[in-house]
């Protein structure tokens, strides 16, 4: 790996690699943040003196547990559950639960690490954490999902709480799963502790606009980046990857702001609809019927389904990767630039590889990294916690307005921080530096934590 690391920081990174062998995604996430921090240590030598970077790279607590459950054929199944409580300097650990066969400790640690800075950027009182299990929700029955969630919570409940750690959804965990998890938590502790989980159903503690928040927020961030460049989303041709919660509401907001989205995808293939994605159909297929995106093409004969296709080869003005980590390579980034793409806003966590990020930054397109662009989800989770704490429920308009203000302020914070540290327009530096400084100052104030 070519080194852009400050010589004072390089040994810290080497130590992270040596102490966490095999966790490549975690190394990648740490390296990207550390590459931004050289100038921060010049301005704040006390951070180096007190070993803040070394401390931030070490999770406060890591929990790994067995999740036994019985499938519909009465066969015993065993999964591995995780919760990494990474940093609580700014508030209770906060971050989603991911259910996907690829989940392992390294994946959860990369996500938890990103979450620390993302949550700090929201300026809300939330620390960083992440959890999940190597469980594959694909093809599971309703009963299997419920039994898995109940078994998972039967262990997890010991470690969470409204003042300790507040999980939410991520890949494979939506409103249905949060319901099962909350129900089991409530039985185990015999308390109606609404603030222990976010992403709850509206009507029993959930916040309006939480479902839409990540996709809407990433689109607001994109809009802000374009505004700085005296441009707008009106008439823009967009690629969105994914077909889950983030992708669906990114498409919805892009359409509302006058853009035209021509793609969506899942892990099997890509839908290309040159007339513009029929979002009502995607919602019906994914949110209601839980089907694969391939079926879109059987309702719209003009749309193309490209099995195993590469979405980033389709010409566009703007791209929003909203599927998963490392879905957009260096080669894909080069293709996007060659085809005239002027802006990328990440709805997923770390969807662009380091090579891809470098290409976007060198081309000086508007590039919004996930930890800033997709922070609207967790920010609205913090709004849900606020409503739970005062036993209130706000209107959709009020909550969505707050979300839009938060995204504007995250954008401005990243933009201004990048300017201040001599890398104007570089939202990667801006986000990493601004998020880091906020956490570092709190850690310093609290003594040796
Ligand atoms: N999983 C989401 C994220 O990556 C949301 C987490 C939350 O709401 O706590 O930020």
Short mmCIF file of C-alpha atoms and ligand atoms in Angstrom, two decimals:
data_model
loop_
_atom_site.label_atom_id
_atom_site.label_comp_id
_atom_site.label_asym_id
_atom_site.label_seq_id
_atom_site.Cartn_x
_atom_site.Cartn_y
_atom_site.Cartn_z
CA UNK A 1 0.00 0.00 0.00
CA UNK A 2 1.41 3.42 -0.95
CA UNK A 3 1.87 5.59 2.11
CA UNK A 4 0.17 8.96 2.55
CA UNK A 5 0.52 8.62 6.27
CA UNK A 6 2.27 11.25 8.31
CA UNK A 7 5.49 9.76 9.70
CA UNK A 8 4.27 10.32 13.27
CA UNK A 9 1.09 8.37 12.50
CA UNK A 10 2.55 5.50 10.46
CA UNK A 11 3.64 3.43 13.53
CA UNK A 12 0.13 3.74 15.01
CA UNK A 13 -1.35 2.35 11.82
CA UNK A 14 1.19 -0.50 11.75
CA UNK A 15 0.24 -1.34 15.30
CA UNK A 16 -3.46 -1.45 14.38
CA UNK A 17 -2.65 -3.85 11.53
CA UNK A 18 -0.47 -6.07 13.74
CA UNK A 19 -2.95 -6.19 16.62
CA UNK A 20 -5.98 -6.87 14.43
CA UNK A 21 -4.71 -9.44 11.91
CA UNK A 22 -6.88 -10.31 8.93
CA UNK A 23 -9.40 -7.50 9.47
CA UNK A 24 -8.86 -5.83 6.09
CA UNK A 25 -11.98 -3.63 6.10
CA UNK A 26 -11.11 -2.35 9.57
CA UNK A 27 -7.55 -1.55 8.42
CA UNK A 28 -8.99 0.27 5.40
CA UNK A 29 -11.34 2.42 7.49
CA UNK A 30 -8.62 3.27 10.03
CA UNK A 31 -6.08 4.10 7.35
CA UNK A 32 -8.44 6.51 5.62
CA UNK A 33 -9.07 8.46 8.81
CA UNK A 34 -5.41 8.44 9.85
CA UNK A 35 -4.33 9.75 6.44
CA UNK A 36 -6.30 12.94 7.21
CA UNK A 37 -4.87 13.57 10.65
CA UNK A 38 -1.29 14.82 10.04
CA UNK A 39 -2.24 18.54 10.07
CA UNK A 40 -4.49 17.99 13.10
CA UNK A 41 -1.52 16.92 15.22
CA UNK A 42 0.32 20.05 14.18
CA UNK A 43 -2.54 22.24 15.35
CA UNK A 44 -3.30 20.15 18.46
CA UNK A 45 -0.01 18.60 19.70
CA UNK A 46 -1.82 17.60 22.91
CA UNK A 47 -3.73 14.94 20.95
CA UNK A 48 -0.42 13.20 20.15
CA UNK A 49 0.90 13.69 23.66
CA UNK A 50 -2.16 11.99 25.15
CA UNK A 51 -2.20 9.22 22.51
CA UNK A 52 -5.74 10.04 21.42
CA UNK A 53 -5.35 8.35 18.00
CA UNK A 54 -4.04 5.13 19.54
CA UNK A 55 -6.94 5.12 22.02
CA UNK A 56 -9.60 5.86 19.40
CA UNK A 57 -8.43 2.86 17.32
CA UNK A 58 -9.00 0.48 20.23
CA UNK A 59 -12.68 -0.31 20.90
CA UNK A 60 -13.83 0.31 24.47
CA UNK A 61 -15.49 -3.12 24.54
CA UNK A 62 -16.07 -6.00 22.07
CA UNK A 63 -18.74 -8.62 22.69
CA UNK A 64 -18.99 -11.86 20.70
CA UNK A 65 -21.71 -14.38 21.48
CA UNK A 66 -23.48 -17.56 20.35
CA UNK A 67 -26.91 -17.25 18.79
CA UNK A 68 -28.67 -20.65 18.70
CA UNK A 69 -32.08 -20.95 17.04
CA UNK A 70 -34.27 -23.58 15.39
CA UNK A 71 -35.26 -23.43 11.73
CA UNK A 72 -38.60 -24.51 10.25
CA UNK A 73 -37.28 -28.04 9.64
CA UNK A 74 -36.59 -28.29 13.39
CA UNK A 75 -32.89 -28.23 12.71
CA UNK A 76 -30.62 -26.43 15.17
CA UNK A 77 -28.73 -23.45 13.72
CA UNK A 78 -25.88 -21.54 15.30
CA UNK A 79 -24.77 -18.03 14.37
CA UNK A 80 -22.21 -15.68 15.79
CA UNK A 81 -23.42 -12.36 17.23
CA UNK A 82 -21.33 -9.23 17.72
CA UNK A 83 -21.56 -5.85 19.39
CA UNK A 84 -18.53 -3.59 19.27
CA UNK A 85 -18.87 -0.66 21.68
CA UNK A 86 -16.26 1.56 20.15
CA UNK A 87 -16.38 5.00 21.72
CA UNK A 88 -18.70 6.64 24.24
CA UNK A 89 -16.99 10.02 24.70
CA UNK A 90 -19.92 11.91 23.16
CA UNK A 91 -22.85 9.79 24.32
CA UNK A 92 -24.13 6.22 24.56
CA UNK A 93 -22.77 3.88 21.87
CA UNK A 94 -24.99 4.25 18.83
CA UNK A 95 -25.06 2.32 15.59
CA UNK A 96 -26.92 -0.34 13.68
CA UNK A 97 -27.10 -4.12 13.65
CA UNK A 98 -26.20 -5.87 10.41
CA UNK A 99 -27.49 -9.34 9.52
CA UNK A 100 -25.55 -10.67 6.55
CA UNK A 101 -23.48 -13.82 5.88
CA UNK A 102 -20.36 -11.67 5.33
CA UNK A 103 -20.43 -10.31 8.90
CA UNK A 104 -17.32 -10.96 10.99
CA UNK A 105 -15.45 -9.04 13.67
CA UNK A 106 -13.43 -7.01 11.12
CA UNK A 107 -16.58 -5.85 9.31
CA UNK A 108 -18.29 -4.82 12.54
CA UNK A 109 -15.15 -2.99 13.67
CA UNK A 110 -14.87 -1.06 10.41
CA UNK A 111 -18.51 -0.06 10.70
CA UNK A 112 -18.16 0.84 14.38
CA UNK A 113 -15.06 2.91 13.69
CA UNK A 114 -16.78 4.87 10.89
CA UNK A 115 -19.77 5.35 13.15
CA UNK A 116 -17.71 7.23 15.78
CA UNK A 117 -16.86 10.04 13.35
CA UNK A 118 -20.20 9.99 11.54
CA UNK A 119 -22.06 10.38 14.81
CA UNK A 120 -19.69 13.15 15.93
CA UNK A 121 -20.40 15.05 12.69
CA UNK A 122 -24.12 15.15 13.49
CA UNK A 123 -23.25 17.27 16.59
CA UNK A 124 -25.67 15.12 18.57
CA UNK A 125 -24.90 13.35 21.87
CA UNK A 126 -24.14 9.88 20.50
CA UNK A 127 -21.03 7.70 20.69
CA UNK A 128 -20.13 5.00 18.17
CA UNK A 129 -20.84 1.26 18.05
CA UNK A 130 -22.03 -1.45 15.69
CA UNK A 131 -23.24 -5.03 15.87
CA UNK A 132 -24.82 -7.86 13.99
CA UNK A 133 -24.48 -11.51 13.11
CA UNK A 134 -23.34 -13.77 10.26
CA UNK A 135 -26.98 -14.71 9.69
CA UNK A 136 -28.47 -14.61 6.18
CA UNK A 137 -32.03 -13.21 6.17
CA UNK A 138 -32.42 -14.19 2.49
CA UNK A 139 -35.11 -16.86 2.13
CA UNK A 140 -35.91 -17.05 5.85
CA UNK A 141 -39.52 -17.40 6.96
CA UNK A 142 -41.23 -14.88 9.23
CA UNK A 143 -41.02 -17.38 12.10
CA UNK A 144 -37.32 -17.98 11.56
CA UNK A 145 -36.63 -14.24 11.57
CA UNK A 146 -38.54 -13.86 14.82
CA UNK A 147 -36.82 -16.77 16.55
CA UNK A 148 -33.41 -15.55 15.43
CA UNK A 149 -34.08 -11.99 16.68
CA UNK A 150 -35.37 -13.29 20.01
CA UNK A 151 -32.32 -15.48 20.53
CA UNK A 152 -29.99 -12.65 19.49
CA UNK A 153 -31.59 -10.25 21.98
CA UNK A 154 -31.61 -12.88 24.75
CA UNK A 155 -27.85 -12.37 24.88
CA UNK A 156 -27.53 -8.76 23.69
CA UNK A 157 -29.94 -7.29 26.25
CA UNK A 158 -27.29 -7.44 29.01
CA UNK A 159 -25.07 -4.94 27.25
CA UNK A 160 -27.50 -2.30 25.94
CA UNK A 161 -29.77 0.36 27.41
CA UNK A 162 -30.94 3.87 26.69
CA UNK A 163 -27.92 5.36 28.52
CA UNK A 164 -25.45 2.64 27.52
CA UNK A 165 -25.81 1.48 23.95
CA UNK A 166 -28.65 2.06 21.48
CA UNK A 167 -28.69 -0.27 18.46
CA UNK A 168 -30.76 0.28 15.30
CA UNK A 169 -31.05 -1.24 11.83
CA UNK A 170 -28.50 -1.73 9.07
CA UNK A 171 -28.33 -4.26 6.20
CA UNK A 172 -30.84 -7.05 6.93
CA UNK A 173 -32.44 -5.27 9.88
CA UNK A 174 -35.52 -3.12 9.24
CA UNK A 175 -38.71 -2.23 11.07
CA UNK A 176 -39.88 -5.84 11.38
CA UNK A 177 -36.65 -7.01 13.03
CA UNK A 178 -36.47 -3.98 15.34
CA UNK A 179 -40.01 -4.90 16.47
CA UNK A 180 -39.00 -8.48 17.37
CA UNK A 181 -35.82 -7.27 19.08
CA UNK A 182 -37.67 -4.64 21.11
CA UNK A 183 -40.40 -7.09 22.12
CA UNK A 184 -37.83 -9.55 23.46
CA UNK A 185 -35.88 -6.80 25.27
CA UNK A 186 -39.07 -5.57 26.92
CA UNK A 187 -39.93 -9.07 28.18
CA UNK A 188 -36.44 -9.66 29.53
CA UNK A 189 -36.07 -6.41 31.48
CA UNK A 190 -39.75 -5.81 32.27
CA UNK A 191 -39.44 -2.13 31.39
CA UNK A 192 -40.86 -0.17 28.49
CA UNK A 193 -37.56 1.47 27.69
CA UNK A 194 -38.35 3.06 24.32
CA UNK A 195 -34.93 4.68 23.93
CA UNK A 196 -33.01 1.37 23.89
CA UNK A 197 -33.48 0.84 20.15
CA UNK A 198 -34.21 3.20 17.26
CA UNK A 199 -35.99 2.54 14.00
CA UNK A 200 -39.07 1.42 15.95
CA UNK A 201 -42.52 1.41 14.37
CA UNK A 202 -44.36 4.70 14.21
CA UNK A 203 -47.11 4.37 16.85
CA UNK A 204 -44.92 2.62 19.44
CA UNK A 205 -41.99 4.96 19.89
CA UNK A 206 -40.61 5.22 16.37
CA UNK A 207 -39.96 8.55 14.71
CA UNK A 208 -41.63 9.76 11.56
CA UNK A 209 -39.04 10.27 8.78
CA UNK A 210 -36.59 7.74 10.28
CA UNK A 211 -37.31 5.26 7.45
CA UNK A 212 -36.62 7.89 4.82
CA UNK A 213 -33.76 9.59 6.66
CA UNK A 214 -30.60 7.92 5.32
CA UNK A 215 -31.58 8.11 1.64
CA UNK A 216 -33.10 11.59 1.95
CA UNK A 217 -30.10 12.80 3.94
CA UNK A 218 -27.55 11.52 1.40
CA UNK A 219 -29.50 13.30 -1.34
CA UNK A 220 -29.64 16.54 0.69
CA UNK A 221 -25.87 16.28 1.11
CA UNK A 222 -25.46 15.81 -2.64
CA UNK A 223 -27.68 18.82 -3.25
CA UNK A 224 -25.56 20.94 -0.89
CA UNK A 225 -22.35 19.90 -2.68
CA UNK A 226 -23.90 20.88 -6.01
CA UNK A 227 -25.15 24.21 -4.63
CA UNK A 228 -21.57 25.18 -3.70
CA UNK A 229 -20.75 24.61 -7.37
CA UNK A 230 -23.71 26.71 -8.50
CA UNK A 231 -25.41 23.61 -9.80
CA UNK A 232 -28.52 21.62 -8.85
CA UNK A 233 -30.10 18.19 -9.22
CA UNK A 234 -32.68 19.42 -11.69
CA UNK A 235 -32.52 17.32 -14.85
CA UNK A 236 -29.54 15.25 -13.69
CA UNK A 237 -29.18 11.64 -14.81
CA UNK A 238 -28.47 9.47 -11.76
CA UNK A 239 -27.24 6.00 -10.95
CA UNK A 240 -28.30 4.53 -7.62
CA UNK A 241 -27.05 1.09 -6.55
CA UNK A 242 -28.89 -1.10 -4.07
CA UNK A 243 -32.63 -1.61 -3.59
CA UNK A 244 -32.86 -1.53 0.19
CA UNK A 245 -34.00 1.17 2.55
CA UNK A 246 -31.22 3.63 1.69
CA UNK A 247 -31.50 3.25 -2.10
CA UNK A 248 -35.31 3.48 -2.12
CA UNK A 249 -35.43 6.82 -0.30
CA UNK A 250 -32.45 8.23 -2.16
CA UNK A 251 -34.37 7.54 -5.40
CA UNK A 252 -37.51 9.12 -3.94
CA UNK A 253 -35.73 12.34 -2.97
CA UNK A 254 -33.75 12.51 -6.24
CA UNK A 255 -37.01 12.31 -8.16
CA UNK A 256 -38.60 14.98 -5.93
CA UNK A 257 -35.65 17.28 -6.64
CA UNK A 258 -36.05 16.90 -10.40
CA UNK A 259 -33.39 14.29 -11.15
CA UNK A 260 -33.93 11.10 -13.11
CA UNK A 261 -32.72 7.80 -11.65
CA UNK A 262 -32.27 4.99 -14.17
CA UNK A 263 -30.88 2.14 -12.06
CA UNK A 264 -31.14 0.10 -8.91
CA UNK A 265 -29.60 -3.27 -8.04
CA UNK A 266 -29.19 -6.16 -5.63
CA UNK A 267 -26.37 -8.66 -5.15
CA UNK A 268 -27.59 -10.69 -8.16
CA UNK A 269 -27.88 -7.96 -10.78
CA UNK A 270 -28.78 -4.52 -12.05
CA UNK A 271 -32.01 -3.00 -13.33
CA UNK A 272 -31.57 -0.35 -16.02
CA UNK A 273 -34.76 1.56 -16.84
CA UNK A 274 -34.06 4.42 -19.19
CA UNK A 275 -37.55 5.84 -18.62
CA UNK A 276 -36.70 6.32 -14.95
CA UNK A 277 -37.08 3.85 -12.07
CA UNK A 278 -40.69 3.07 -11.11
CA UNK A 279 -40.27 3.53 -7.38
CA UNK A 280 -43.76 2.36 -6.44
CA UNK A 281 -42.91 -0.99 -8.03
CA UNK A 282 -39.53 -1.22 -6.25
CA UNK A 283 -41.25 -0.47 -2.91
CA UNK A 284 -43.88 -3.14 -3.58
CA UNK A 285 -41.25 -5.74 -4.55
CA UNK A 286 -38.77 -4.99 -1.75
CA UNK A 287 -40.72 -3.55 1.18
CA UNK A 288 -43.93 -5.55 0.86
CA UNK A 289 -43.23 -8.77 -1.04
CA UNK A 290 -39.52 -9.11 -0.13
CA UNK A 291 -38.60 -10.28 -3.63
CA UNK A 292 -35.46 -9.94 -5.77
CA UNK A 293 -34.97 -6.90 -8.01
CA UNK A 294 -34.85 -9.13 -11.12
CA UNK A 295 -38.67 -9.28 -10.97
CA UNK A 296 -38.86 -5.56 -11.86
CA UNK A 297 -38.19 -6.51 -15.49
CA UNK A 298 -41.20 -8.82 -15.63
CA UNK A 299 -43.48 -5.84 -14.88
CA UNK A 300 -41.69 -3.40 -17.21
CA UNK A 301 -40.70 -5.09 -20.46
CA UNK A 302 -38.69 -2.08 -21.64
CA UNK A 303 -36.40 -2.27 -18.58
CA UNK A 304 -33.22 -4.33 -18.77
CA UNK A 305 -32.09 -6.76 -16.11
CA UNK A 306 -28.35 -7.33 -16.30
CA UNK A 307 -27.38 -10.36 -14.22
CA UNK A 308 -24.06 -9.71 -12.44
CA UNK A 309 -23.91 -6.39 -14.31
CA UNK A 310 -21.66 -3.48 -13.40
CA UNK A 311 -23.86 -0.48 -12.67
CA UNK A 312 -20.97 2.02 -12.83
CA UNK A 313 -20.44 1.44 -16.56
CA UNK A 314 -23.71 3.25 -17.33
CA UNK A 315 -23.14 6.93 -18.25
CA UNK A 316 -24.51 9.41 -15.70
CA UNK A 317 -24.16 12.91 -14.20
CA UNK A 318 -24.38 11.78 -10.60
CA UNK A 319 -23.86 8.48 -8.75
CA UNK A 320 -25.10 7.30 -5.36
CA UNK A 321 -23.67 3.98 -4.17
CA UNK A 322 -26.26 2.76 -1.66
CA UNK A 323 -25.54 -0.99 -1.46
CA UNK A 324 -22.48 -2.05 0.54
CA UNK A 325 -18.75 -1.64 1.27
CA UNK A 326 -16.23 -1.68 -1.58
CA UNK A 327 -18.88 -1.90 -4.30
CA UNK A 328 -17.17 0.79 -6.39
CA UNK A 329 -13.54 0.08 -7.44
CA UNK A 330 -10.77 2.28 -8.80
CA UNK A 331 -11.63 1.11 -12.29
CA UNK A 332 -15.31 1.97 -11.74
CA UNK A 333 -14.36 5.43 -10.46
CA UNK A 334 -12.25 6.02 -13.59
CA UNK A 335 -15.13 4.89 -15.81
CA UNK A 336 -17.58 7.21 -14.05
CA UNK A 337 -15.24 10.18 -14.51
CA UNK A 338 -14.62 9.28 -18.15
CA UNK A 339 -18.39 9.17 -18.72
CA UNK A 340 -18.84 12.67 -17.29
CA UNK A 341 -19.98 12.01 -13.72
CA UNK A 342 -19.65 15.23 -11.67
CA UNK A 343 -20.79 14.15 -8.21
CA UNK A 344 -20.88 11.07 -5.96
CA UNK A 345 -22.73 10.88 -2.65
CA UNK A 346 -22.36 7.69 -0.61
CA UNK A 347 -25.53 6.27 0.95
CA UNK A 348 -23.71 3.07 1.96
CA UNK A 349 -20.82 2.78 4.41
CA UNK A 350 -17.40 2.85 2.69
CA UNK A 351 -18.77 1.80 -0.74
CA UNK A 352 -15.76 3.19 -2.64
CA UNK A 353 -12.36 1.45 -2.43
CA UNK A 354 -9.31 3.58 -1.47
CA UNK A 355 -8.21 3.56 -5.14
CA UNK A 356 -11.64 4.85 -6.15
CA UNK A 357 -11.60 7.60 -3.52
CA UNK A 358 -8.20 8.75 -4.77
CA UNK A 359 -9.50 8.98 -8.34
CA UNK A 360 -12.55 11.03 -7.29
CA UNK A 361 -10.40 13.41 -5.24
CA UNK A 362 -7.83 13.87 -7.99
CA UNK A 363 -10.58 14.54 -10.53
CA UNK A 364 -11.95 17.14 -8.07
CA UNK A 365 -15.54 16.05 -8.56
CA UNK A 366 -18.00 16.65 -5.69
CA UNK A 367 -17.40 13.54 -3.59
CA UNK A 368 -19.32 13.06 -0.32
CA UNK A 369 -17.93 10.16 1.75
CA UNK A 370 -20.44 7.95 3.58
CA UNK A 371 -19.56 9.06 7.08
CA UNK A 372 -20.78 12.55 6.20
CA UNK A 373 -23.29 11.90 3.40
CA UNK A 374 -25.20 9.06 5.05
CA UNK A 375 -25.25 10.49 8.58
CA UNK A 376 -28.92 11.47 8.22
CA UNK A 377 -30.03 8.01 9.31
CA UNK A 378 -28.26 8.02 12.62
CA UNK A 379 -29.04 11.72 13.14
CA UNK A 380 -32.75 10.92 12.87
CA UNK A 381 -32.19 8.03 15.27
CA UNK A 382 -30.89 10.63 17.72
CA UNK A 383 -34.08 12.64 17.05
CA UNK A 384 -36.04 9.47 17.85
CA UNK A 385 -34.12 9.21 21.15
CA UNK A 386 -35.02 12.83 21.91
CA UNK A 387 -38.71 12.13 21.30
CA UNK A 388 -38.55 8.99 23.46
CA UNK A 389 -36.82 10.88 26.28
CA UNK A 390 -39.61 13.46 26.45
CA UNK A 391 -42.38 10.96 25.58
CA UNK A 392 -43.30 12.98 22.54
CA UNK A 393 -43.93 12.34 18.83
CA UNK A 394 -43.17 15.03 16.27
CA UNK A 395 -44.79 15.51 12.88
CA UNK A 396 -43.17 14.32 9.66
CA UNK A 397 -42.65 17.89 8.46
CA UNK A 398 -40.97 19.01 11.66
CA UNK A 399 -38.66 15.96 11.77
CA UNK A 400 -37.77 16.09 8.07
CA UNK A 401 -37.03 19.81 8.41
CA UNK A 402 -34.63 19.06 11.27
CA UNK A 403 -32.98 16.35 9.14
CA UNK A 404 -32.47 18.78 6.29
CA UNK A 405 -30.93 21.37 8.64
CA UNK A 406 -28.63 18.73 10.15
CA UNK A 407 -27.42 17.64 6.69
CA UNK A 408 -26.77 21.26 5.75
CA UNK A 409 -24.76 21.79 8.90
CA UNK A 410 -22.75 18.55 8.38
CA UNK A 411 -22.01 19.70 4.84
CA UNK A 412 -20.89 23.13 5.99
CA UNK A 413 -18.78 21.71 8.82
CA UNK A 414 -16.94 19.38 6.40
CA UNK A 415 -16.58 22.10 3.79
CA UNK A 416 -15.24 24.69 6.23
CA UNK A 417 -12.92 22.23 7.97
CA UNK A 418 -11.41 21.20 4.62
CA UNK A 419 -10.78 24.88 3.83
CA UNK A 420 -9.29 25.53 7.25
CA UNK A 421 -6.85 22.63 6.90
CA UNK A 422 -5.75 23.63 3.40
CA UNK A 423 -7.62 21.08 1.27
CA UNK A 424 -10.58 23.04 -0.11
CA UNK A 425 -13.40 20.95 -1.57
CA UNK A 426 -12.05 17.72 -0.05
CA UNK A 427 -14.97 16.37 2.00
CA UNK A 428 -12.97 13.27 3.00
CA UNK A 429 -10.46 15.37 4.90
CA UNK A 430 -13.17 17.70 6.16
CA UNK A 431 -15.30 14.86 7.54
CA UNK A 432 -12.44 12.91 9.10
CA UNK A 433 -10.86 15.96 10.70
CA UNK A 434 -14.05 17.57 12.00
CA UNK A 435 -15.39 14.29 13.41
CA UNK A 436 -12.05 13.39 14.98
CA UNK A 437 -11.52 16.78 16.65
CA UNK A 438 -14.91 16.65 18.33
CA UNK A 439 -14.30 13.19 19.80
CA UNK A 440 -10.68 13.95 20.70
CA UNK A 441 -11.58 17.10 22.63
CA UNK A 442 -14.20 15.23 24.65
CA UNK A 443 -11.77 12.39 25.41
CA UNK A 444 -9.11 14.84 26.50
CA UNK A 445 -11.54 16.62 28.83
CA UNK A 446 -12.53 13.34 30.50
CA UNK A 447 -9.04 12.31 31.59
CA UNK A 448 -7.52 8.97 30.67
CA UNK A 449 -10.52 7.15 29.21
N1 LIG B 1 -26.96 1.71 10.30
C1 LIG B 1 -27.07 3.13 10.11
C2 LIG B 1 -25.71 3.74 9.90
O1 LIG B 1 -24.86 3.12 9.27
C3 LIG B 1 -27.90 3.80 11.21
C4 LIG B 1 -27.45 3.59 12.61
C5 LIG B 1 -28.42 4.14 13.67
O2 LIG B 1 -29.45 4.70 13.33
O3 LIG B 1 -28.06 3.98 14.84
O4 LIG B 1 -25.41 4.83 10.27
#
